[in-house]
């Protein structure tokens, strides 16, 4: 998610834990306080979980599904300490609880240390279908499963490292686009079929089938420079998705990125709009919709 952190406008209404940065440590982490979740929270989690899990066999990549199995989180809002143990065993990552969006620098530092910041509060029942800021369902269900894949896990750590570097050079905006179109809204092609791995897709009941099957959005073969020049929407389904074939492509894209060279050459070219197609795009067709 890519909204600028602003404690002045951070929401204080609603569930006990929402948007309360007052107890946050210097690194913006907090204690999860699992006992504060209500029965209604756990019931809402199960409802969200059941709706998404039914979509996963058809729309999520195998690595995401394997990671989700390991996290064992069907029964209610998960206990972060137990989940950290499982993630540590799978790929050497853990999670830290945060009150919501945190500043870029703090976010990058956690990723560079193989800690994924997970928002602790859960949306309200009237928000089941739509939320602009991340909550615990988006962060946990959407992000954590794929982090148990070793290649993706290393890519995300490297993103944190390169993010810290980008911050010093005033290039966070371009790194954030790479994150948006991969970690949040990435698709992968497997045996000619599109599957999703992005957290923004896989935590959304509507965007999960939309991203893979709908004929409206553009699907473009992964292209680092192209993505870093493309703006994005935070409050609607994406108009463009980028497609990889292997998670190694993500790691390599960051590993070989020369931030200064990008700023000098690519960043001076015109910005590419959401849903805009350019000449060099390799387009990829959606999966044909079949009845389940
Ligand atoms: N904070 N909790 C949280 N989650 C995010 O996804 C997040 C963030 N802060 C900054 C941020 N994302 C992005 O702007 C960076 O990836 C650039
Ligand atoms: Fe996210």
PDB file of C-alpha atoms in Angstrom, residues 8-257:
ATOM      1  CA  UNK A   8      -2.858  13.604  11.995  1.00  0.00           C
ATOM      2  CA  UNK A   9      -5.322  11.883   9.718  1.00  0.00           C
ATOM      3  CA  UNK A  10      -4.791   8.326  10.981  1.00  0.00           C
ATOM      4  CA  UNK A  11      -8.180   6.969  11.947  1.00  0.00           C
ATOM      5  CA  UNK A  12      -8.959   6.650  15.644  1.00  0.00           C
ATOM      6  CA  UNK A  13     -12.561   5.519  15.446  1.00  0.00           C
ATOM      7  CA  UNK A  14     -13.822   1.954  15.271  1.00  0.00           C
ATOM      8  CA  UNK A  15     -12.188  -1.154  16.690  1.00  0.00           C
ATOM      9  CA  UNK A  16      -9.969  -0.693  19.716  1.00  0.00           C
ATOM     10  CA  UNK A  17      -6.678  -1.162  17.903  1.00  0.00           C
ATOM     11  CA  UNK A  18      -7.307   0.772  14.705  1.00  0.00           C
ATOM     12  CA  UNK A  19      -4.878   3.519  13.797  1.00  0.00           C
ATOM     13  CA  UNK A  20      -3.492   3.960  17.293  1.00  0.00           C
ATOM     14  CA  UNK A  21       0.200   4.854  16.938  1.00  0.00           C
ATOM     15  CA  UNK A  22       0.564   6.071  20.545  1.00  0.00           C
ATOM     16  CA  UNK A  23       2.060   2.813  21.837  1.00  0.00           C
ATOM     17  CA  UNK A  24       4.313   2.210  18.853  1.00  0.00           C
ATOM     18  CA  UNK A  25       8.040   1.700  19.389  1.00  0.00           C
ATOM     19  CA  UNK A  26      10.680   3.642  17.438  1.00  0.00           C
ATOM     20  CA  UNK A  27      10.488   1.089  14.631  1.00  0.00           C
ATOM     21  CA  UNK A  28       6.650   1.509  14.590  1.00  0.00           C
ATOM     22  CA  UNK A  29       6.058  -2.019  15.877  1.00  0.00           C
ATOM     23  CA  UNK A  30       3.482  -2.702  18.600  1.00  0.00           C
ATOM     24  CA  UNK A  31       2.362  -5.685  20.675  1.00  0.00           C
ATOM     25  CA  UNK A  32      -0.414  -7.600  18.909  1.00  0.00           C
ATOM     26  CA  UNK A  33      -2.601  -8.111  22.035  1.00  0.00           C
ATOM     27  CA  UNK A  34      -4.418 -11.112  20.601  1.00  0.00           C
ATOM     28  CA  UNK A  35      -6.878 -11.215  23.536  1.00  0.00           C
ATOM     29  CA  UNK A  36      -8.365  -7.862  22.407  1.00  0.00           C
ATOM     30  CA  UNK A  37     -10.000  -9.391  19.304  1.00  0.00           C
ATOM     31  CA  UNK A  38     -13.704  -9.974  19.866  1.00  0.00           C
ATOM     32  CA  UNK A  39     -15.789 -13.008  18.884  1.00  0.00           C
ATOM     33  CA  UNK A  40     -17.198 -10.832  16.109  1.00  0.00           C
ATOM     34  CA  UNK A  41     -13.647 -10.162  14.827  1.00  0.00           C
ATOM     35  CA  UNK A  42     -12.883 -13.896  14.739  1.00  0.00           C
ATOM     36  CA  UNK A  43     -16.200 -14.605  13.009  1.00  0.00           C
ATOM     37  CA  UNK A  44     -15.492 -11.927  10.397  1.00  0.00           C
ATOM     38  CA  UNK A  45     -11.993 -13.358   9.828  1.00  0.00           C
ATOM     39  CA  UNK A  46     -13.488 -16.825   9.224  1.00  0.00           C
ATOM     40  CA  UNK A  47     -15.960 -15.370   6.758  1.00  0.00           C
ATOM     41  CA  UNK A  48     -13.214 -13.550   4.839  1.00  0.00           C
ATOM     42  CA  UNK A  49     -10.984 -16.626   4.985  1.00  0.00           C
ATOM     43  CA  UNK A  50     -13.643 -18.997   3.674  1.00  0.00           C
ATOM     44  CA  UNK A  51     -14.557 -16.720   0.814  1.00  0.00           C
ATOM     45  CA  UNK A  52     -10.929 -16.392  -0.316  1.00  0.00           C
ATOM     46  CA  UNK A  53      -9.859 -19.991   0.259  1.00  0.00           C
ATOM     47  CA  UNK A  54     -12.534 -21.217  -2.146  1.00  0.00           C
ATOM     48  CA  UNK A  55     -10.967 -19.085  -4.896  1.00  0.00           C
ATOM     49  CA  UNK A  56      -7.359 -20.124  -4.321  1.00  0.00           C
ATOM     50  CA  UNK A  57      -7.172 -23.451  -6.218  1.00  0.00           C
ATOM     51  CA  UNK A  58      -8.227 -21.754  -9.407  1.00  0.00           C
ATOM     52  CA  UNK A  59      -6.576 -18.343  -9.111  1.00  0.00           C
ATOM     53  CA  UNK A  60      -3.535 -18.468  -6.799  1.00  0.00           C
ATOM     54  CA  UNK A  61      -0.115 -19.816  -7.770  1.00  0.00           C
ATOM     55  CA  UNK A  62       1.060 -23.074  -6.167  1.00  0.00           C
ATOM     56  CA  UNK A  63       3.681 -21.353  -3.978  1.00  0.00           C
ATOM     57  CA  UNK A  64       1.025 -19.117  -2.427  1.00  0.00           C
ATOM     58  CA  UNK A  65      -1.276 -22.067  -1.729  1.00  0.00           C
ATOM     59  CA  UNK A  66       1.535 -24.078  -0.133  1.00  0.00           C
ATOM     60  CA  UNK A  67       2.418 -21.094   2.077  1.00  0.00           C
ATOM     61  CA  UNK A  68      -1.185 -20.620   3.102  1.00  0.00           C
ATOM     62  CA  UNK A  69      -1.411 -24.260   4.208  1.00  0.00           C
ATOM     63  CA  UNK A  70       1.659 -23.809   6.387  1.00  0.00           C
ATOM     64  CA  UNK A  71       0.191 -20.757   8.120  1.00  0.00           C
ATOM     65  CA  UNK A  72      -2.884 -22.695   9.275  1.00  0.00           C
ATOM     66  CA  UNK A  73      -5.034 -19.603   9.824  1.00  0.00           C
ATOM     67  CA  UNK A  74      -8.628 -20.668   9.102  1.00  0.00           C
ATOM     68  CA  UNK A  75     -10.046 -20.471  12.604  1.00  0.00           C
ATOM     69  CA  UNK A  76      -9.912 -16.775  13.455  1.00  0.00           C
ATOM     70  CA  UNK A  77      -7.559 -13.793  13.612  1.00  0.00           C
ATOM     71  CA  UNK A  78      -4.164 -15.500  13.927  1.00  0.00           C
ATOM     72  CA  UNK A  79      -1.719 -15.160  16.805  1.00  0.00           C
ATOM     73  CA  UNK A  80       1.335 -13.429  15.288  1.00  0.00           C
ATOM     74  CA  UNK A  81       3.872 -15.212  17.525  1.00  0.00           C
ATOM     75  CA  UNK A  82       2.698 -18.637  16.359  1.00  0.00           C
ATOM     76  CA  UNK A  83       2.660 -17.493  12.739  1.00  0.00           C
ATOM     77  CA  UNK A  84       6.196 -16.102  13.112  1.00  0.00           C
ATOM     78  CA  UNK A  85       7.403 -19.513  14.234  1.00  0.00           C
ATOM     79  CA  UNK A  86       5.913 -21.147  11.145  1.00  0.00           C
ATOM     80  CA  UNK A  87       7.284 -18.521   8.789  1.00  0.00           C
ATOM     81  CA  UNK A  88      10.722 -18.723  10.416  1.00  0.00           C
ATOM     82  CA  UNK A  89      10.763 -22.438   9.769  1.00  0.00           C
ATOM     83  CA  UNK A  90       9.732 -21.980   6.135  1.00  0.00           C
ATOM     84  CA  UNK A  91      11.960 -19.088   5.013  1.00  0.00           C
ATOM     85  CA  UNK A  92      13.583 -17.330   7.978  1.00  0.00           C
ATOM     86  CA  UNK A  93      11.051 -14.473   8.077  1.00  0.00           C
ATOM     87  CA  UNK A  94       8.938 -13.312  10.998  1.00  0.00           C
ATOM     88  CA  UNK A  95       6.132 -10.831  11.400  1.00  0.00           C
ATOM     89  CA  UNK A  96       5.876  -7.724  13.511  1.00  0.00           C
ATOM     90  CA  UNK A  97       2.588  -6.079  14.471  1.00  0.00           C
ATOM     91  CA  UNK A  98       2.109  -2.454  13.340  1.00  0.00           C
ATOM     92  CA  UNK A  99      -0.803  -0.002  13.828  1.00  0.00           C
ATOM     93  CA  UNK A 100      -1.259   0.522  10.047  1.00  0.00           C
ATOM     94  CA  UNK A 101       0.819   2.184   7.337  1.00  0.00           C
ATOM     95  CA  UNK A 102       4.253   3.149   8.602  1.00  0.00           C
ATOM     96  CA  UNK A 103       6.834   5.538   7.101  1.00  0.00           C
ATOM     97  CA  UNK A 104       8.776   4.230   4.100  1.00  0.00           C
ATOM     98  CA  UNK A 105      12.101   4.091   5.956  1.00  0.00           C
ATOM     99  CA  UNK A 106      10.728   2.019   8.835  1.00  0.00           C
ATOM    100  CA  UNK A 107       8.944  -0.267   6.359  1.00  0.00           C
ATOM    101  CA  UNK A 108      12.100  -0.847   4.294  1.00  0.00           C
ATOM    102  CA  UNK A 109      14.169  -1.507   7.423  1.00  0.00           C
ATOM    103  CA  UNK A 110      11.790  -4.259   8.565  1.00  0.00           C
ATOM    104  CA  UNK A 111      11.863  -5.938   5.148  1.00  0.00           C
ATOM    105  CA  UNK A 112      15.656  -5.725   4.985  1.00  0.00           C
ATOM    106  CA  UNK A 113      15.695  -7.553   8.354  1.00  0.00           C
ATOM    107  CA  UNK A 114      13.265 -10.235   7.093  1.00  0.00           C
ATOM    108  CA  UNK A 115      10.383  -8.948   9.239  1.00  0.00           C
ATOM    109  CA  UNK A 116       7.033  -8.333   7.561  1.00  0.00           C
ATOM    110  CA  UNK A 117       4.959  -5.559   9.192  1.00  0.00           C
ATOM    111  CA  UNK A 118       1.385  -6.804   9.690  1.00  0.00           C
ATOM    112  CA  UNK A 119      -1.385  -4.373  10.610  1.00  0.00           C
ATOM    113  CA  UNK A 120      -3.067  -5.671  13.757  1.00  0.00           C
ATOM    114  CA  UNK A 121      -6.629  -4.337  13.408  1.00  0.00           C
ATOM    115  CA  UNK A 122      -9.403  -5.996  11.418  1.00  0.00           C
ATOM    116  CA  UNK A 123     -11.872  -4.171   9.176  1.00  0.00           C
ATOM    117  CA  UNK A 124     -15.500  -3.716  10.253  1.00  0.00           C
ATOM    118  CA  UNK A 125     -18.304  -5.926   8.870  1.00  0.00           C
ATOM    119  CA  UNK A 126     -19.503  -3.129   6.562  1.00  0.00           C
ATOM    120  CA  UNK A 127     -16.017  -3.060   4.999  1.00  0.00           C
ATOM    121  CA  UNK A 128     -15.809  -6.766   4.011  1.00  0.00           C
ATOM    122  CA  UNK A 129     -15.616  -5.984   0.332  1.00  0.00           C
ATOM    123  CA  UNK A 130     -13.616  -2.807   0.204  1.00  0.00           C
ATOM    124  CA  UNK A 131     -10.770  -1.158   2.073  1.00  0.00           C
ATOM    125  CA  UNK A 132      -8.113   1.330   0.912  1.00  0.00           C
ATOM    126  CA  UNK A 133      -5.688   0.906   3.830  1.00  0.00           C
ATOM    127  CA  UNK A 134      -4.223  -2.451   4.798  1.00  0.00           C
ATOM    128  CA  UNK A 135      -5.787  -4.367   7.707  1.00  0.00           C
ATOM    129  CA  UNK A 136      -4.778  -7.692   9.286  1.00  0.00           C
ATOM    130  CA  UNK A 137      -6.650  -9.735   6.677  1.00  0.00           C
ATOM    131  CA  UNK A 138      -4.919  -8.036   3.756  1.00  0.00           C
ATOM    132  CA  UNK A 139      -1.483  -8.124   5.389  1.00  0.00           C
ATOM    133  CA  UNK A 140      -1.659 -11.641   6.798  1.00  0.00           C
ATOM    134  CA  UNK A 141      -3.704 -13.582   4.262  1.00  0.00           C
ATOM    135  CA  UNK A 142      -2.518 -11.546   1.268  1.00  0.00           C
ATOM    136  CA  UNK A 143       1.180 -11.116   1.983  1.00  0.00           C
ATOM    137  CA  UNK A 144       2.490 -13.871   4.239  1.00  0.00           C
ATOM    138  CA  UNK A 145       1.813 -17.079   2.259  1.00  0.00           C
ATOM    139  CA  UNK A 146       4.129 -16.199  -0.636  1.00  0.00           C
ATOM    140  CA  UNK A 147       6.877 -15.115   1.802  1.00  0.00           C
ATOM    141  CA  UNK A 148       7.332 -18.770   2.689  1.00  0.00           C
ATOM    142  CA  UNK A 149       8.681 -19.296  -0.833  1.00  0.00           C
ATOM    143  CA  UNK A 150      12.494 -19.005  -0.575  1.00  0.00           C
ATOM    144  CA  UNK A 151      13.012 -17.084  -3.824  1.00  0.00           C
ATOM    145  CA  UNK A 152      10.238 -14.603  -3.102  1.00  0.00           C
ATOM    146  CA  UNK A 153      11.507 -14.287   0.481  1.00  0.00           C
ATOM    147  CA  UNK A 154      14.956 -13.238  -0.748  1.00  0.00           C
ATOM    148  CA  UNK A 155      13.452 -10.827  -3.268  1.00  0.00           C
ATOM    149  CA  UNK A 156      11.431  -9.080  -0.548  1.00  0.00           C
ATOM    150  CA  UNK A 157      14.466  -8.698   1.694  1.00  0.00           C
ATOM    151  CA  UNK A 158      16.367  -7.206  -1.234  1.00  0.00           C
ATOM    152  CA  UNK A 159      13.444  -4.837  -1.852  1.00  0.00           C
ATOM    153  CA  UNK A 160      13.924  -3.529   1.692  1.00  0.00           C
ATOM    154  CA  UNK A 161      17.655  -3.034   1.108  1.00  0.00           C
ATOM    155  CA  UNK A 162      17.193  -1.313  -2.244  1.00  0.00           C
ATOM    156  CA  UNK A 163      14.352   0.750  -0.768  1.00  0.00           C
ATOM    157  CA  UNK A 164      16.671   2.177   1.887  1.00  0.00           C
ATOM    158  CA  UNK A 165      19.085   3.099  -0.866  1.00  0.00           C
ATOM    159  CA  UNK A 166      16.309   4.615  -3.015  1.00  0.00           C
ATOM    160  CA  UNK A 167      15.248   6.744  -0.065  1.00  0.00           C
ATOM    161  CA  UNK A 168      18.664   8.417   0.072  1.00  0.00           C
ATOM    162  CA  UNK A 169      18.475   9.156  -3.652  1.00  0.00           C
ATOM    163  CA  UNK A 170      14.887  10.423  -3.710  1.00  0.00           C
ATOM    164  CA  UNK A 171      13.766   7.445  -5.797  1.00  0.00           C
ATOM    165  CA  UNK A 172      11.216   5.770  -3.485  1.00  0.00           C
ATOM    166  CA  UNK A 173       8.393   6.616  -5.877  1.00  0.00           C
ATOM    167  CA  UNK A 174       9.861   4.337  -8.542  1.00  0.00           C
ATOM    168  CA  UNK A 175      10.612   1.469  -6.176  1.00  0.00           C
ATOM    169  CA  UNK A 176       7.082   1.757  -4.800  1.00  0.00           C
ATOM    170  CA  UNK A 177       5.686   1.188  -8.308  1.00  0.00           C
ATOM    171  CA  UNK A 178       7.721  -1.981  -8.629  1.00  0.00           C
ATOM    172  CA  UNK A 179       6.301  -3.149  -5.288  1.00  0.00           C
ATOM    173  CA  UNK A 180       2.785  -2.203  -6.315  1.00  0.00           C
ATOM    174  CA  UNK A 181       2.802  -4.079  -9.620  1.00  0.00           C
ATOM    175  CA  UNK A 182       4.480  -7.197  -8.190  1.00  0.00           C
ATOM    176  CA  UNK A 183       4.091  -7.713  -4.428  1.00  0.00           C
ATOM    177  CA  UNK A 184       0.579  -6.215  -4.456  1.00  0.00           C
ATOM    178  CA  UNK A 185      -0.792  -6.957  -7.941  1.00  0.00           C
ATOM    179  CA  UNK A 186       1.542  -9.431  -9.608  1.00  0.00           C
ATOM    180  CA  UNK A 187       0.496 -12.287 -11.898  1.00  0.00           C
ATOM    181  CA  UNK A 188       2.583 -15.317 -12.868  1.00  0.00           C
ATOM    182  CA  UNK A 189       2.199 -17.607 -15.881  1.00  0.00           C
ATOM    183  CA  UNK A 190       2.253 -21.325 -15.214  1.00  0.00           C
ATOM    184  CA  UNK A 191       1.763 -23.913 -17.988  1.00  0.00           C
ATOM    185  CA  UNK A 192       0.061 -21.264 -20.094  1.00  0.00           C
ATOM    186  CA  UNK A 193      -2.373 -20.318 -17.315  1.00  0.00           C
ATOM    187  CA  UNK A 194      -2.339 -17.069 -15.388  1.00  0.00           C
ATOM    188  CA  UNK A 195      -2.211 -17.281 -11.595  1.00  0.00           C
ATOM    189  CA  UNK A 196      -2.028 -14.484  -9.046  1.00  0.00           C
ATOM    190  CA  UNK A 197       0.576 -13.976  -6.357  1.00  0.00           C
ATOM    191  CA  UNK A 198      -0.023 -10.310  -5.427  1.00  0.00           C
ATOM    192  CA  UNK A 199      -1.499  -9.577  -2.010  1.00  0.00           C
ATOM    193  CA  UNK A 200      -3.858  -6.851  -3.212  1.00  0.00           C
ATOM    194  CA  UNK A 201      -5.380  -9.376  -5.603  1.00  0.00           C
ATOM    195  CA  UNK A 202      -5.495 -12.429  -3.357  1.00  0.00           C
ATOM    196  CA  UNK A 203      -7.025 -10.621  -0.368  1.00  0.00           C
ATOM    197  CA  UNK A 204      -9.886  -9.352  -2.561  1.00  0.00           C
ATOM    198  CA  UNK A 205     -12.826 -11.577  -3.548  1.00  0.00           C
ATOM    199  CA  UNK A 206     -13.637  -9.329  -6.498  1.00  0.00           C
ATOM    200  CA  UNK A 207     -10.178  -8.682  -7.908  1.00  0.00           C
ATOM    201  CA  UNK A 208      -9.042 -12.329  -7.641  1.00  0.00           C
ATOM    202  CA  UNK A 209     -11.107 -13.562 -10.622  1.00  0.00           C
ATOM    203  CA  UNK A 210     -11.012 -10.147 -12.303  1.00  0.00           C
ATOM    204  CA  UNK A 211      -7.211 -10.008 -12.507  1.00  0.00           C
ATOM    205  CA  UNK A 212      -6.911 -13.415 -14.131  1.00  0.00           C
ATOM    206  CA  UNK A 213      -9.979 -13.615 -16.349  1.00  0.00           C
ATOM    207  CA  UNK A 214     -11.565 -10.289 -17.136  1.00  0.00           C
ATOM    208  CA  UNK A 215     -11.012  -8.982 -20.672  1.00  0.00           C
ATOM    209  CA  UNK A 216     -10.889  -5.257 -19.731  1.00  0.00           C
ATOM    210  CA  UNK A 217      -7.484  -4.867 -18.054  1.00  0.00           C
ATOM    211  CA  UNK A 218      -4.177  -4.881 -19.884  1.00  0.00           C
ATOM    212  CA  UNK A 219      -1.781  -7.723 -19.058  1.00  0.00           C
ATOM    213  CA  UNK A 220       1.825  -6.993 -19.918  1.00  0.00           C
ATOM    214  CA  UNK A 221       4.945  -9.118 -19.665  1.00  0.00           C
ATOM    215  CA  UNK A 222       7.078  -7.974 -16.726  1.00  0.00           C
ATOM    216  CA  UNK A 223       9.362  -5.086 -17.670  1.00  0.00           C
ATOM    217  CA  UNK A 224      11.188  -3.265 -14.880  1.00  0.00           C
ATOM    218  CA  UNK A 225      11.664   0.114 -16.556  1.00  0.00           C
ATOM    219  CA  UNK A 226       8.110   0.069 -17.931  1.00  0.00           C
ATOM    220  CA  UNK A 227       6.692  -0.559 -14.461  1.00  0.00           C
ATOM    221  CA  UNK A 228       8.841   2.094 -12.812  1.00  0.00           C
ATOM    222  CA  UNK A 229       7.446   4.652 -15.246  1.00  0.00           C
ATOM    223  CA  UNK A 230       3.802   3.662 -14.702  1.00  0.00           C
ATOM    224  CA  UNK A 231       1.428   5.331 -12.227  1.00  0.00           C
ATOM    225  CA  UNK A 232      -1.195   3.275 -10.394  1.00  0.00           C
ATOM    226  CA  UNK A 233      -4.653   3.342  -8.840  1.00  0.00           C
ATOM    227  CA  UNK A 234      -5.101   2.749  -5.121  1.00  0.00           C
ATOM    228  CA  UNK A 235      -8.899   2.825  -5.017  1.00  0.00           C
ATOM    229  CA  UNK A 236     -10.097   0.619  -7.876  1.00  0.00           C
ATOM    230  CA  UNK A 237      -9.225  -2.644  -9.635  1.00  0.00           C
ATOM    231  CA  UNK A 238      -5.987  -2.226 -11.588  1.00  0.00           C
ATOM    232  CA  UNK A 239      -6.158  -1.348 -15.273  1.00  0.00           C
ATOM    233  CA  UNK A 240      -2.788  -2.981 -15.989  1.00  0.00           C
ATOM    234  CA  UNK A 241      -1.259  -6.153 -14.515  1.00  0.00           C
ATOM    235  CA  UNK A 242       2.297  -7.313 -15.114  1.00  0.00           C
ATOM    236  CA  UNK A 243       3.084 -10.988 -15.625  1.00  0.00           C
ATOM    237  CA  UNK A 244       6.232 -12.885 -14.634  1.00  0.00           C
ATOM    238  CA  UNK A 245       7.215 -16.477 -15.476  1.00  0.00           C
ATOM    239  CA  UNK A 246       9.501 -17.113 -12.494  1.00  0.00           C
ATOM    240  CA  UNK A 247      10.076 -15.455  -9.120  1.00  0.00           C
ATOM    241  CA  UNK A 248      13.774 -15.234 -10.029  1.00  0.00           C
ATOM    242  CA  UNK A 249      12.844 -12.424 -12.427  1.00  0.00           C
ATOM    243  CA  UNK A 250      11.814 -10.274  -9.468  1.00  0.00           C
ATOM    244  CA  UNK A 251      15.046 -10.871  -7.597  1.00  0.00           C
ATOM    245  CA  UNK A 252      17.137 -10.197 -10.710  1.00  0.00           C
ATOM    246  CA  UNK A 253      15.215  -6.987 -11.469  1.00  0.00           C
ATOM    247  CA  UNK A 254      16.271  -5.508  -8.129  1.00  0.00           C
ATOM    248  CA  UNK A 255      19.699  -7.081  -8.064  1.00  0.00           C
ATOM    249  CA  UNK A 256      20.725  -5.491 -11.359  1.00  0.00           C
ATOM    250  CA  UNK A 257      18.930  -2.160 -10.833  1.00  0.00           C
TER     251      UNK A 257
END
